[in-house]
Amino acid sequence: MARTTHRGACPLDCPDTCVWQLTVEDGRAVEIRGDADHPFTRGVLCGKVNRYLDAVNGADRLTTPLVRVGPKGVGEIAFRPASWDEALDRVATGLRDSIERHGAESVLPYYFAGTMGDVQGYTMGQRLFAHLGASRLRTTICTAAANAALESLYGGMVGFEPESIVEARLILLWGANLLSTHLHLWPFVQEARRRGAYVVAIDPLRTDTAGRCDAHVAPLPGTDAALALGLMRHVVDGGAADQEWLDAHVDGWPDLVERLAEWPVERAATECGLDPAVLRDLGDRIATTRPTAIKVGLGLQRHAGAGQAIRAICAIPLVTGDFRHPGGGALCMTSGHFPGGADVARPADLPTPTARRINMSRLAAVLTGEADPPVTSLVVFDANPAATAPDQTRLRAGLLRPDLFTVVLEQRWTDTCDYADVVLPATMQPEHLDLVSSYGHHYTALNLPATTPPGEALPNTEIFRRIAAALGLDHPRLRETDDELVRQHLAGGPVTFEELAERTWARTTGVPVGSAPFAKGGFPTPTGRARLHDPRLTARGVDPLVGYTPPSAKDGDGLVLIAAAGRFFLNSTFGSLPWHEKKMGPPRIHLHPTDAAARGLADGTEVSVHNANGSFEAAVAVDDATRPGVAFTFKAYWARRSPGANTVNAVTAVRDADLGGAPTFHDIRVELTAR
């Protein structure tokens, strides 16, 4: 039997966007490994993706369309197999019925990062539903606050060149647990340490990454902006602000100086629950060490003041002038460095009626009365909202509505499938064509199909083409092939389809490795200057000057709860796979010994974790990985595979952050009761 090797690209919601090599026998992938030639991922796959073929080849893959014949919410037993023709007819009938009763805006596509590819992730689905006049989805559930904050401050999602971090002499990993969420940056950090860098983790939790750093600073959750303001005040007091660089490249500095006068180290330390000496020591290092690199994680934006937190943290290197130097500055995401090109998802010649925008993070509220007209058709792809969206109990009530018609495109049965009317089988990455760019480095990769899809599974793009045809929509843009879509995404860029097909990956941003892209300013704002003061924010009800918005859960009874990312789950992608479940273990809630003792709880005690929104069940883990007053658990468990059939999202709330309409998953309080 012939064995062939194929390069491809990981599609998952991770900044590293690995290139892999698949060994294929008789149309089936039998081995996966990292591609050693890739300059950023260097032949290493994370623990999750090392077992990716468990998902691809799993016996639980969906292989045929399914239609519901029983009650909602009970699982696969309520469904029977159907032909594609029957399933598509049901989809078209359901969508038409919604449109006839309540207008096209009653249809809501719901999608996110289950597949990050430019083609399979969103292009054809967005085209179809925009052309239909359906409600537009605001994709807020992960990076919305950071996106808005970075656009306000820098003009886009840009920052220091990540491979240049080896040149840094001080590295702050701020809310960034690299070993779980950005593994391939860690070797670059380690190289910087070998060259003499001092590495500090800033995180309320003692994560795996924090435990391997030179120092760990643990502020109270949601107080990151206060910490950043106190550090900048210390820099200013020490005469270390780079006035020349500020004058040349930054607007709003005099205003921020006035605000920093209100933030002495002592005030910031009190707000953050830290010893002032900790702030002074870190402030001294920032003031005296060039270059300093600040890698900002995404978890710290899950609270009420998320936008201001990102703005304040990323303002620090504007004050110190660290962007002058390779390895200096701040970086949250690299997405803004990639060429924009044409709007492939919404081409100018495709008619798209004006429609309302709906915040995906508010789905529970949208489905239970917030939307007018009501959403009566929901089409879910690249997402599992029953497991991942906030206010899980209310969301389930919305999904159970008898007047809600739900279609789910999926690779295996998920929590959300339980509430569907039609489930359509979708392909996985080795089985289809896609183009994947990174939000953590500067490379784009082409993924060519290498294996045979199981049964009747189809790519998302082909499913949407067929839905369009079933609806009688015949615009040529709704019939374009995956090959054409990839070429449109690459049009005008530095690399062609043919070159990527030969090489798999290419650096496509135009930013040289090891460079300092903003050494002489040139931020992607209209003036090329960074903005510490952004008057546009006033209209959004946000302070236009970099500042601090306290977390909603700052005061109150119970424990602040953080739902962190684990090393072997990625959102909900691996939540049903036995190997990954075993590595993660059952749901646990971690308590500081002080908090456990105050509640009479011991390690291993089974508890109900609850607040006014709902509850979930977990076992207590007593350790010092968190500070008193703060509990944590891991996100991404599936309700259908969890004790009590609830997850941590049963206690999260539908509540927006200060910028971007982002959710506030980590800005809650809970109490624990032994079961």
XYZ file of C-alpha atoms in Angstrom:
675
model
C 0.000 0.000 0.000
C 1.520 3.335 -1.069
C 2.391 5.861 1.603
C 2.493 9.520 0.627
C 3.459 12.644 2.582
C 1.490 15.886 2.364
C 2.105 19.251 3.975
C -0.832 21.107 5.449
C -1.731 23.730 8.018
C -3.452 23.522 11.393
C -6.845 25.304 11.249
C -7.437 25.706 14.980
C -7.920 28.865 17.027
C -4.309 29.309 18.102
C -1.818 32.050 17.219
C 0.817 29.533 16.112
C -0.849 28.228 12.889
C 1.496 25.241 12.612
C 2.506 23.624 9.356
C 2.303 19.838 9.570
C 3.158 16.776 7.525
C 0.582 14.029 7.053
C 1.415 10.490 6.094
C -1.473 9.089 4.055
C -2.310 5.496 3.161
C -5.220 4.640 0.879
C -6.852 8.032 1.402
C -6.510 7.905 5.207
C -4.124 9.940 7.369
C -2.099 7.562 9.529
C 0.569 9.861 10.967
C 0.917 13.568 11.746
C 4.051 15.512 12.700
C 5.286 19.078 12.594
C 7.099 20.409 9.550
C 10.675 21.203 10.568
C 11.174 23.747 7.778
C 8.652 26.229 9.140
C 10.652 29.089 10.703
C 8.280 29.728 13.596
C 6.794 26.347 14.548
C 9.979 24.403 13.659
C 8.648 20.878 13.490
C 6.833 20.858 16.838
C 3.118 20.287 17.322
C 1.334 20.965 20.604
C 0.024 18.126 22.746
C -3.495 18.717 21.464
C -2.669 18.506 17.770
C -0.227 15.611 18.145
C -3.451 13.617 18.570
C -5.430 15.488 15.892
C -5.919 12.297 13.912
C -8.024 10.966 16.790
C -10.539 13.570 15.653
C -10.049 13.101 11.918
C -10.346 9.306 12.008
C -12.747 9.001 14.908
C -15.669 6.611 14.678
C -17.922 9.464 15.836
C -17.434 11.545 12.678
C -20.682 12.652 11.076
C -21.007 11.024 7.666
C -24.546 11.740 6.483
C -27.129 14.512 6.852
C -29.472 14.064 9.815
C -32.963 15.456 10.367
C -34.816 15.702 13.646
C -37.873 13.507 14.135
C -38.102 13.671 17.947
C -37.977 16.334 20.695
C -35.243 18.973 20.879
C -32.458 18.623 23.375
C -32.339 14.837 23.809
C -29.486 14.008 21.448
C -28.895 11.725 18.487
C -31.871 9.498 19.290
C -34.175 12.261 18.016
C -32.615 12.185 14.510
C -32.639 9.956 11.460
C -30.350 9.906 8.415
C -31.486 11.797 5.319
C -30.266 12.345 1.804
C -28.593 15.619 0.939
C -31.584 16.550 -1.209
C -34.018 16.024 1.657
C -31.832 17.848 4.173
C -31.259 20.822 1.881
C -34.974 21.019 1.138
C -35.647 21.164 4.886
C -33.041 23.900 5.318
C -34.458 25.970 2.470
C -38.028 25.523 3.741
C -37.064 26.537 7.281
C -35.195 29.653 6.160
C -37.959 30.698 3.770
C -40.553 30.294 6.511
C -38.591 32.615 8.817
C -38.174 35.198 6.091
C -41.857 35.112 5.155
C -42.974 35.527 8.772
C -40.432 37.987 10.159
C -38.170 39.152 7.333
C -34.636 38.163 6.401
C -33.170 39.604 9.607
C -34.874 36.792 11.519
C -32.135 34.532 10.090
C -28.856 34.557 12.053
C -25.647 32.827 10.978
C -23.546 31.956 14.032
C -19.880 31.083 13.549
C -16.440 31.667 14.922
C -13.070 29.963 15.081
C -13.724 26.244 14.964
C -11.957 26.540 11.628
C -9.697 29.590 11.225
C -9.169 29.260 7.487
C -10.027 32.162 5.215
C -12.045 29.864 2.939
C -13.712 27.217 5.110
C -13.932 29.533 8.095
C -16.209 32.264 6.832
C -16.037 33.374 3.195
C -18.900 31.540 1.494
C -21.134 31.539 4.564
C -20.816 35.311 4.941
C -21.521 35.794 1.255
C -24.657 33.689 1.351
C -26.225 35.259 4.418
C -25.251 38.832 3.521
C -26.830 38.361 0.087
C -29.914 36.895 1.746
C -30.255 39.977 3.973
C -29.824 37.992 7.195
C -28.661 39.591 10.425
C -24.914 40.207 10.466
C -22.949 38.556 13.262
C -20.591 40.611 15.416
C -17.842 38.065 16.125
C -17.075 39.277 19.629
C -16.580 36.166 21.729
C -12.774 36.132 21.812
C -10.793 39.170 20.645
C -13.323 41.985 20.252
C -12.097 44.099 23.167
C -8.473 43.721 22.110
C -9.325 44.483 18.487
C -11.088 47.699 19.458
C -8.381 48.708 21.923
C -5.528 48.109 19.506
C -7.327 49.940 16.706
C -7.823 52.872 19.048
C -4.212 52.947 20.280
C -2.105 51.731 17.342
C -4.573 51.872 14.459
C -4.748 48.092 14.106
C -3.769 44.687 15.464
C -0.034 45.253 15.191
C 3.013 45.196 17.434
C 6.628 44.116 17.669
C 7.863 41.439 15.248
C 7.506 38.229 17.317
C 10.745 36.525 16.281
C 12.639 39.639 17.385
C 11.755 38.887 21.009
C 15.103 37.091 21.240
C 16.660 40.600 21.328
C 14.613 41.696 24.358
C 16.334 42.064 27.699
C 13.127 42.275 29.713
C 10.047 40.267 28.704
C 6.651 40.682 30.326
C 4.244 37.825 29.594
C 1.097 39.680 30.550
C -1.871 37.327 30.832
C -0.104 35.030 28.376
C 0.222 31.372 29.359
C 2.443 30.477 26.414
C 2.834 26.798 27.245
C -0.917 26.302 26.839
C -1.889 28.923 24.269
C 1.181 30.084 22.279
C 3.654 27.226 22.640
C 5.917 28.097 19.728
C 6.792 31.548 21.046
C 8.271 29.958 24.175
C 11.534 28.785 22.488
C 12.129 32.372 21.346
C 11.602 33.549 24.938
C 14.015 30.867 26.128
C 16.597 32.033 23.599
C 16.199 35.579 24.920
C 16.870 34.257 28.432
C 20.011 32.537 27.236
C 21.106 35.935 25.958
C 20.417 37.521 29.332
C 16.735 38.487 29.345
C 14.714 38.589 32.554
C 11.209 37.151 32.107
C 8.212 38.157 34.234
C 4.773 36.552 34.145
C 1.887 38.844 35.078
C -1.115 36.658 35.784
C -3.539 36.153 38.686
C -2.748 32.424 38.398
C 0.534 30.578 38.765
C 0.272 28.935 35.365
C 2.744 26.453 33.910
C 4.371 29.389 32.148
C 4.500 31.564 35.267
C 6.200 28.752 37.147
C 9.041 28.768 34.618
C 9.642 32.531 34.581
C 12.144 34.510 36.630
C 9.350 36.289 38.494
C 5.581 36.114 38.819
C 3.357 39.096 39.622
C -0.225 38.118 40.511
C -2.650 41.077 40.441
C -6.299 40.720 41.269
C -8.302 39.727 38.178
C -9.416 42.674 36.079
C -6.979 45.186 37.604
C -4.378 45.048 34.819
C -4.977 48.645 33.717
C -4.373 49.895 37.257
C -1.094 47.977 37.315
C -0.062 49.445 33.965
C -0.876 52.977 35.128
C 1.158 52.514 38.306
C 4.120 51.189 36.333
C 3.981 54.108 33.900
C 3.820 56.529 36.832
C 6.951 54.929 38.271
C 8.719 55.253 34.914
C 7.786 58.931 34.733
C 8.871 59.573 38.322
C 12.226 58.011 37.478
C 12.715 60.321 34.498
C 12.700 57.361 32.094
C 9.947 58.434 29.695
C 11.360 58.723 26.161
C 10.217 62.274 25.522
C 11.866 62.545 22.111
C 10.091 59.452 20.789
C 6.803 60.462 22.403
C 6.918 63.902 20.805
C 7.644 62.426 17.399
C 5.203 59.513 17.315
C 2.464 59.708 19.982
C -0.608 61.880 20.545
C -2.107 62.489 23.971
C 1.023 62.226 26.122
C 0.451 65.471 28.086
C -3.066 64.269 28.950
C -1.751 60.925 30.153
C 0.907 62.631 32.284
C -1.900 64.422 34.126
C -3.744 61.150 34.655
C -0.634 59.364 35.898
C -0.383 61.991 38.617
C -3.473 60.307 40.080
C -1.818 56.866 40.060
C 1.078 56.670 42.510
C 2.496 53.222 43.030
C 0.736 52.887 46.356
C -2.718 53.419 44.845
C -2.057 51.000 41.993
C -0.711 48.376 44.397
C -3.784 48.638 46.609
C -6.119 48.296 43.631
C -4.220 45.241 42.374
C -3.814 43.586 45.769
C -0.011 43.744 45.547
C 2.846 44.906 47.738
C 4.033 48.333 46.483
C 7.580 46.961 46.493
C 6.566 44.527 43.738
C 5.459 47.418 41.523
C 8.574 49.440 42.281
C 10.865 46.541 41.423
C 9.100 45.851 38.149
C 8.858 49.570 37.406
C 12.618 49.924 37.915
C 13.257 47.111 35.463
C 10.962 48.654 32.855
C 12.527 52.079 33.324
C 16.102 50.861 32.916
C 15.933 47.938 30.488
C 15.954 48.350 26.712
C 14.504 46.679 24.876
C 11.479 45.547 26.855
C 8.932 43.316 25.125
C 5.371 42.950 26.426
C 3.481 39.934 25.086
C -0.189 40.438 25.864
C -2.488 37.424 26.139
C -6.176 37.304 25.326
C -7.546 35.977 28.613
C -7.106 39.269 30.446
C -9.750 40.903 28.243
C -12.623 38.854 29.690
C -13.752 41.511 32.168
C -15.620 44.802 32.244
C -12.549 47.002 31.760
C -10.987 44.849 29.059
C -10.529 47.542 26.431
C -8.919 49.985 28.810
C -6.675 47.211 30.118
C -5.298 46.428 26.652
C -4.871 50.136 25.905
C -3.025 50.780 29.167
C -0.689 47.799 28.893
C 0.146 48.558 25.270
C 0.760 52.203 26.160
C 3.780 51.292 28.290
C 6.247 50.871 25.382
C 4.991 54.141 23.884
C 6.131 55.853 27.073
C 9.493 54.060 27.238
C 10.203 54.276 23.507
C 10.733 50.530 23.254
C 9.344 50.410 19.735
C 12.647 52.002 18.671
C 14.375 48.659 19.140
C 14.101 45.175 17.612
C 12.579 43.055 20.362
C 10.934 46.052 21.978
C 7.309 47.130 22.183
C 4.049 45.332 22.812
C 2.293 42.600 20.872
C -1.161 41.127 21.322
C -1.918 39.935 17.772
C -0.189 40.146 14.395
C -3.365 40.105 12.285
C -3.097 43.767 11.277
C 0.242 43.212 9.565
C -1.236 40.966 6.868
C -2.285 42.584 3.589
C -6.001 43.326 3.559
C -6.633 42.758 -0.138
C -10.145 42.733 -1.544
C -13.125 42.064 0.663
C -13.497 38.484 -0.477
C -16.341 37.686 1.896
C -18.366 40.712 0.764
C -17.381 41.436 -2.860
C -18.622 44.749 -4.219
C -20.617 43.158 -7.026
C -22.642 40.903 -4.690
C -25.858 42.674 -3.622
C -26.078 42.731 0.188
C -29.100 44.439 1.752
C -28.544 46.520 4.867
C -29.145 44.446 7.992
C -28.860 44.740 11.752
C -25.786 43.464 13.592
C -26.138 40.985 16.446
C -23.489 40.402 19.103
C -22.660 36.683 19.223
C -21.724 36.896 22.902
C -25.303 37.904 23.700
C -26.859 34.845 22.030
C -28.648 33.747 25.210
C -30.376 37.131 25.442
C -30.972 37.329 21.682
C -32.817 34.002 21.662
C -34.910 34.836 24.730
C -36.439 38.171 23.826
C -33.691 40.728 23.192
C -33.964 40.625 19.379
C -36.780 42.409 17.549
C -37.708 40.983 15.088
C -37.002 37.675 16.788
C -34.383 35.283 15.491
C -36.374 32.315 14.200
C -33.658 30.617 12.110
C -30.145 29.933 13.390
C -27.400 28.469 11.196
C -24.358 27.365 13.222
C -20.983 26.529 11.700
C -17.435 26.519 13.080
C -18.918 26.963 16.557
C -20.521 25.108 19.466
C -22.427 27.830 21.330
C -24.286 25.452 23.652
C -20.881 24.757 25.227
C -19.025 28.041 24.707
C -21.470 30.966 24.954
C -22.267 32.689 28.269
C -25.400 32.181 30.383
C -25.753 28.543 29.412
C -29.090 27.883 31.125
C -30.828 30.800 29.415
C -29.188 29.895 26.123
C -30.586 26.372 26.311
C -34.037 27.771 26.907
C -33.644 29.831 23.745
C -32.364 26.883 21.720
C -35.351 24.820 22.882
C -37.880 27.332 21.498
C -40.326 25.444 19.267
C -40.423 28.323 16.781
C -36.610 28.353 16.332
C -35.352 26.490 13.273
C -31.690 25.497 13.755
C -29.185 24.117 11.283
C -25.756 22.913 12.421
C -22.775 22.164 10.175
C -20.500 19.869 12.191
C -17.762 17.251 12.095
C -18.995 15.271 15.126
C -21.994 15.439 17.441
C -21.732 18.378 19.863
C -23.853 19.922 22.580
C -25.320 22.306 20.008
C -26.381 19.462 17.706
C -28.832 18.353 20.414
C -30.948 21.423 19.632
C -30.790 21.275 15.827
C -33.490 20.540 13.300
C -30.972 19.592 10.623
C -27.346 18.512 11.088
C -25.061 18.580 8.036
C -21.744 16.638 8.003
C -18.662 18.797 7.410
C -15.129 17.896 6.396
C -11.976 18.397 8.469
C -8.707 20.081 7.505
C -6.936 17.164 5.743
C -10.004 16.720 3.533
C -10.446 20.194 2.010
C -8.672 23.236 0.581
C -8.024 26.235 2.808
C -5.773 29.225 3.375
C -4.665 30.022 6.924
C -2.919 33.126 8.230
C -1.676 33.544 11.780
C -2.487 36.005 14.513
C 0.775 35.158 16.316
C 3.414 35.274 13.559
C 3.850 36.599 10.010
C 3.343 33.479 7.854
C 0.463 32.251 5.696
C -0.018 28.604 4.777
C -1.972 26.796 2.068
C -3.709 23.575 3.019
C -4.326 21.206 0.109
C -6.735 18.272 0.513
C -4.838 15.061 1.239
C -7.373 12.506 2.458
C -10.829 11.216 1.573
C -13.778 12.668 3.523
C -15.832 10.150 5.496
C -19.139 9.186 3.970
C -21.037 12.126 2.509
C -19.247 14.884 4.441
C -18.715 18.102 2.456
C -16.648 21.261 2.962
C -18.480 24.229 4.498
C -18.113 26.080 1.215
C -19.857 23.365 -0.786
C -22.641 23.092 1.785
C -23.321 26.815 1.448
C -23.255 26.594 -2.342
C -25.897 23.886 -2.113
C -28.013 25.852 0.363
C -27.857 28.859 -1.978
C -29.027 26.693 -4.874
C -31.843 25.216 -2.778
C -32.985 28.766 -2.008
C -32.924 29.646 -5.696
C -30.041 32.124 -5.285
C -27.970 32.056 -8.448
C -25.494 34.939 -8.205
C -22.130 33.811 -9.648
C -20.342 34.800 -6.430
C -22.285 32.066 -4.616
C -20.968 29.422 -7.011
C -17.244 30.197 -6.961
C -14.925 27.274 -6.223
C -12.563 26.969 -3.280
C -9.650 27.393 -5.676
C -11.118 30.708 -6.860
C -11.676 31.876 -3.290
C -8.067 31.170 -2.297
C -6.813 33.083 -5.336
C -9.020 36.039 -4.448
C -7.626 36.116 -0.905
C -4.082 36.097 -2.306
C -4.736 38.673 -5.035
C -2.317 41.590 -4.867
C -0.224 39.948 -2.174
C 3.405 38.867 -2.217
C 2.801 35.197 -3.046
C 0.721 33.319 -5.621
C -1.427 30.220 -5.306
C 1.112 28.244 -7.337
C 3.999 29.330 -5.118
C 2.127 28.361 -1.971
C 1.070 25.052 -3.495
C 4.758 24.310 -3.991
C 6.085 25.661 -0.664
C 2.984 25.438 1.625
C 3.937 28.531 3.627
C 5.301 32.024 2.976
C 5.959 35.189 4.930
C 3.287 37.542 3.642
C 3.325 40.685 5.808
C 6.312 42.547 4.408
C 7.753 42.945 7.914
C 11.358 41.626 7.950
C 12.321 39.034 10.543
C 13.976 40.640 13.542
C 13.004 44.174 12.550
C 11.499 47.033 14.548
C 8.523 47.949 12.329
C 7.589 51.078 14.304
C 11.041 52.379 15.156
C 10.189 55.590 13.319
C 6.489 55.565 14.063
C 4.361 54.770 11.055
C 1.490 53.220 12.994
C -1.562 52.378 10.842
C -3.507 55.425 12.033
C -4.402 58.277 9.639
C -1.509 60.342 11.021
C 0.945 57.492 11.581
C 1.002 58.391 15.285
C -0.173 56.249 18.192
C -3.121 57.605 20.202
C -3.097 57.707 23.992
C -6.149 59.940 23.710
C -8.789 58.885 21.172
C -11.756 61.307 20.988
C -13.792 58.798 18.963
C -14.292 56.679 22.086
C -16.450 59.332 23.736
C -19.349 58.429 21.453
C -19.082 54.822 22.690
C -19.296 55.876 26.316
C -15.625 55.109 26.944
C -13.032 57.456 28.421
C -10.995 58.650 25.419
C -7.815 58.724 27.519
C -5.976 55.566 28.533
C -7.256 54.747 32.003
C -8.826 52.131 34.259
C -12.301 50.622 34.421
C -12.706 48.369 37.481
C -14.059 44.848 37.026
C -17.749 44.311 37.742
C -16.802 41.619 40.258
C -14.421 43.876 42.180
C -16.741 43.909 45.171
C -19.219 41.320 46.351
C -19.577 38.034 48.143
C -17.968 34.784 47.137
C -14.925 34.099 44.998
C -13.911 35.632 41.694
C -13.875 32.821 39.132
C -11.523 32.527 36.160
C -12.158 29.905 33.457
C -8.680 29.400 32.030
C -7.554 27.609 28.877
C -6.187 24.118 29.463
C -3.259 22.483 27.680
C -5.264 19.675 26.058
C -8.522 21.376 25.072
C -8.813 24.194 22.544
C -12.136 25.953 23.000
C -14.523 22.995 22.631
C -12.764 21.284 19.705
C -11.316 18.305 21.600
C -13.931 18.102 24.338
C -15.323 14.711 23.295
C -12.102 12.856 22.474
C -11.093 10.220 25.058
C -7.334 10.888 25.036
C -7.800 14.639 25.449
C -10.463 14.164 28.135
C -8.155 11.850 30.067
C -5.272 14.328 29.900
C -7.511 17.146 31.152
C -9.219 15.036 33.817
C -12.729 15.724 35.136
C -13.866 19.290 35.881
C -12.109 20.741 38.927
C -12.282 24.054 40.725
C -8.969 25.216 42.180
C -9.013 27.005 45.530
C -6.331 28.609 47.627
C -5.936 26.727 50.936
C -7.285 29.743 52.826
C -10.528 29.754 50.839
C -10.925 25.979 51.053
C -10.458 26.009 54.829
C -12.945 28.862 55.280
C -15.580 26.715 53.540
C -14.665 23.421 55.181
C -13.675 21.955 51.817
C -10.880 19.491 51.203
C -9.042 18.356 48.117
C -11.364 16.120 46.116
C -14.618 17.328 47.698
C -17.452 17.307 45.162
C -19.114 20.713 45.071
C -21.775 22.728 43.330
C -20.336 25.996 42.032
C -23.171 28.503 41.821
C -24.405 32.052 41.551
C -27.626 33.717 40.419
C -27.111 32.589 36.821
C -26.833 28.860 37.490
C -24.466 26.154 38.681
C -22.059 23.451 37.606
C -20.456 20.528 39.395
C -16.751 19.982 39.978
C -14.231 18.489 42.381
C -12.177 20.795 44.587
C -8.443 21.029 43.987
C -6.641 22.779 46.842
C -3.351 24.364 45.827
C -1.459 27.637 45.771
C -1.756 28.173 42.004
C -4.213 30.953 42.770
C -4.378 33.709 45.339
C -6.926 34.029 48.165
C -10.301 35.211 46.927
C -9.781 33.848 43.419
C -10.855 30.434 42.132
C -10.213 28.951 38.731
C -11.366 26.116 36.559
C -10.749 25.169 32.932
C -13.103 26.047 30.119
C -14.168 23.955 27.102
C -15.759 20.938 28.755
C -18.943 19.800 27.044
C -22.156 19.825 29.057
C -23.268 16.447 27.710
C -20.045 14.916 29.057
C -19.919 16.797 32.372
C -21.370 15.930 35.783
C -24.764 17.550 36.153
C -24.824 18.287 32.390
C -23.606 21.862 32.970
C -20.285 23.618 32.443
C -18.674 26.765 33.793
C -20.769 28.793 31.338
C -23.794 28.058 33.489
C -22.455 30.701 35.902
C -21.228 33.263 33.353
C -23.389 36.234 32.431
C -24.424 38.092 29.298
C -22.651 41.374 30.016
C -20.517 43.458 27.661
C -17.022 44.769 28.298
C -16.191 48.453 27.826
C -15.042 48.049 24.211
C -16.029 45.880 21.280
C -19.100 44.260 22.827
C -16.780 41.598 24.248
C -18.009 39.090 26.847
C -16.899 39.118 30.480
C -16.338 35.430 31.207
C -13.823 36.082 34.018
C -15.738 38.898 35.702
C -18.052 36.878 37.937
C -18.320 35.716 41.516
C -19.411 32.293 42.713
C -19.907 30.376 45.908
C -19.331 26.673 46.556
C -21.509 24.157 48.357
C -20.432 20.603 49.130
C -22.610 18.010 47.417
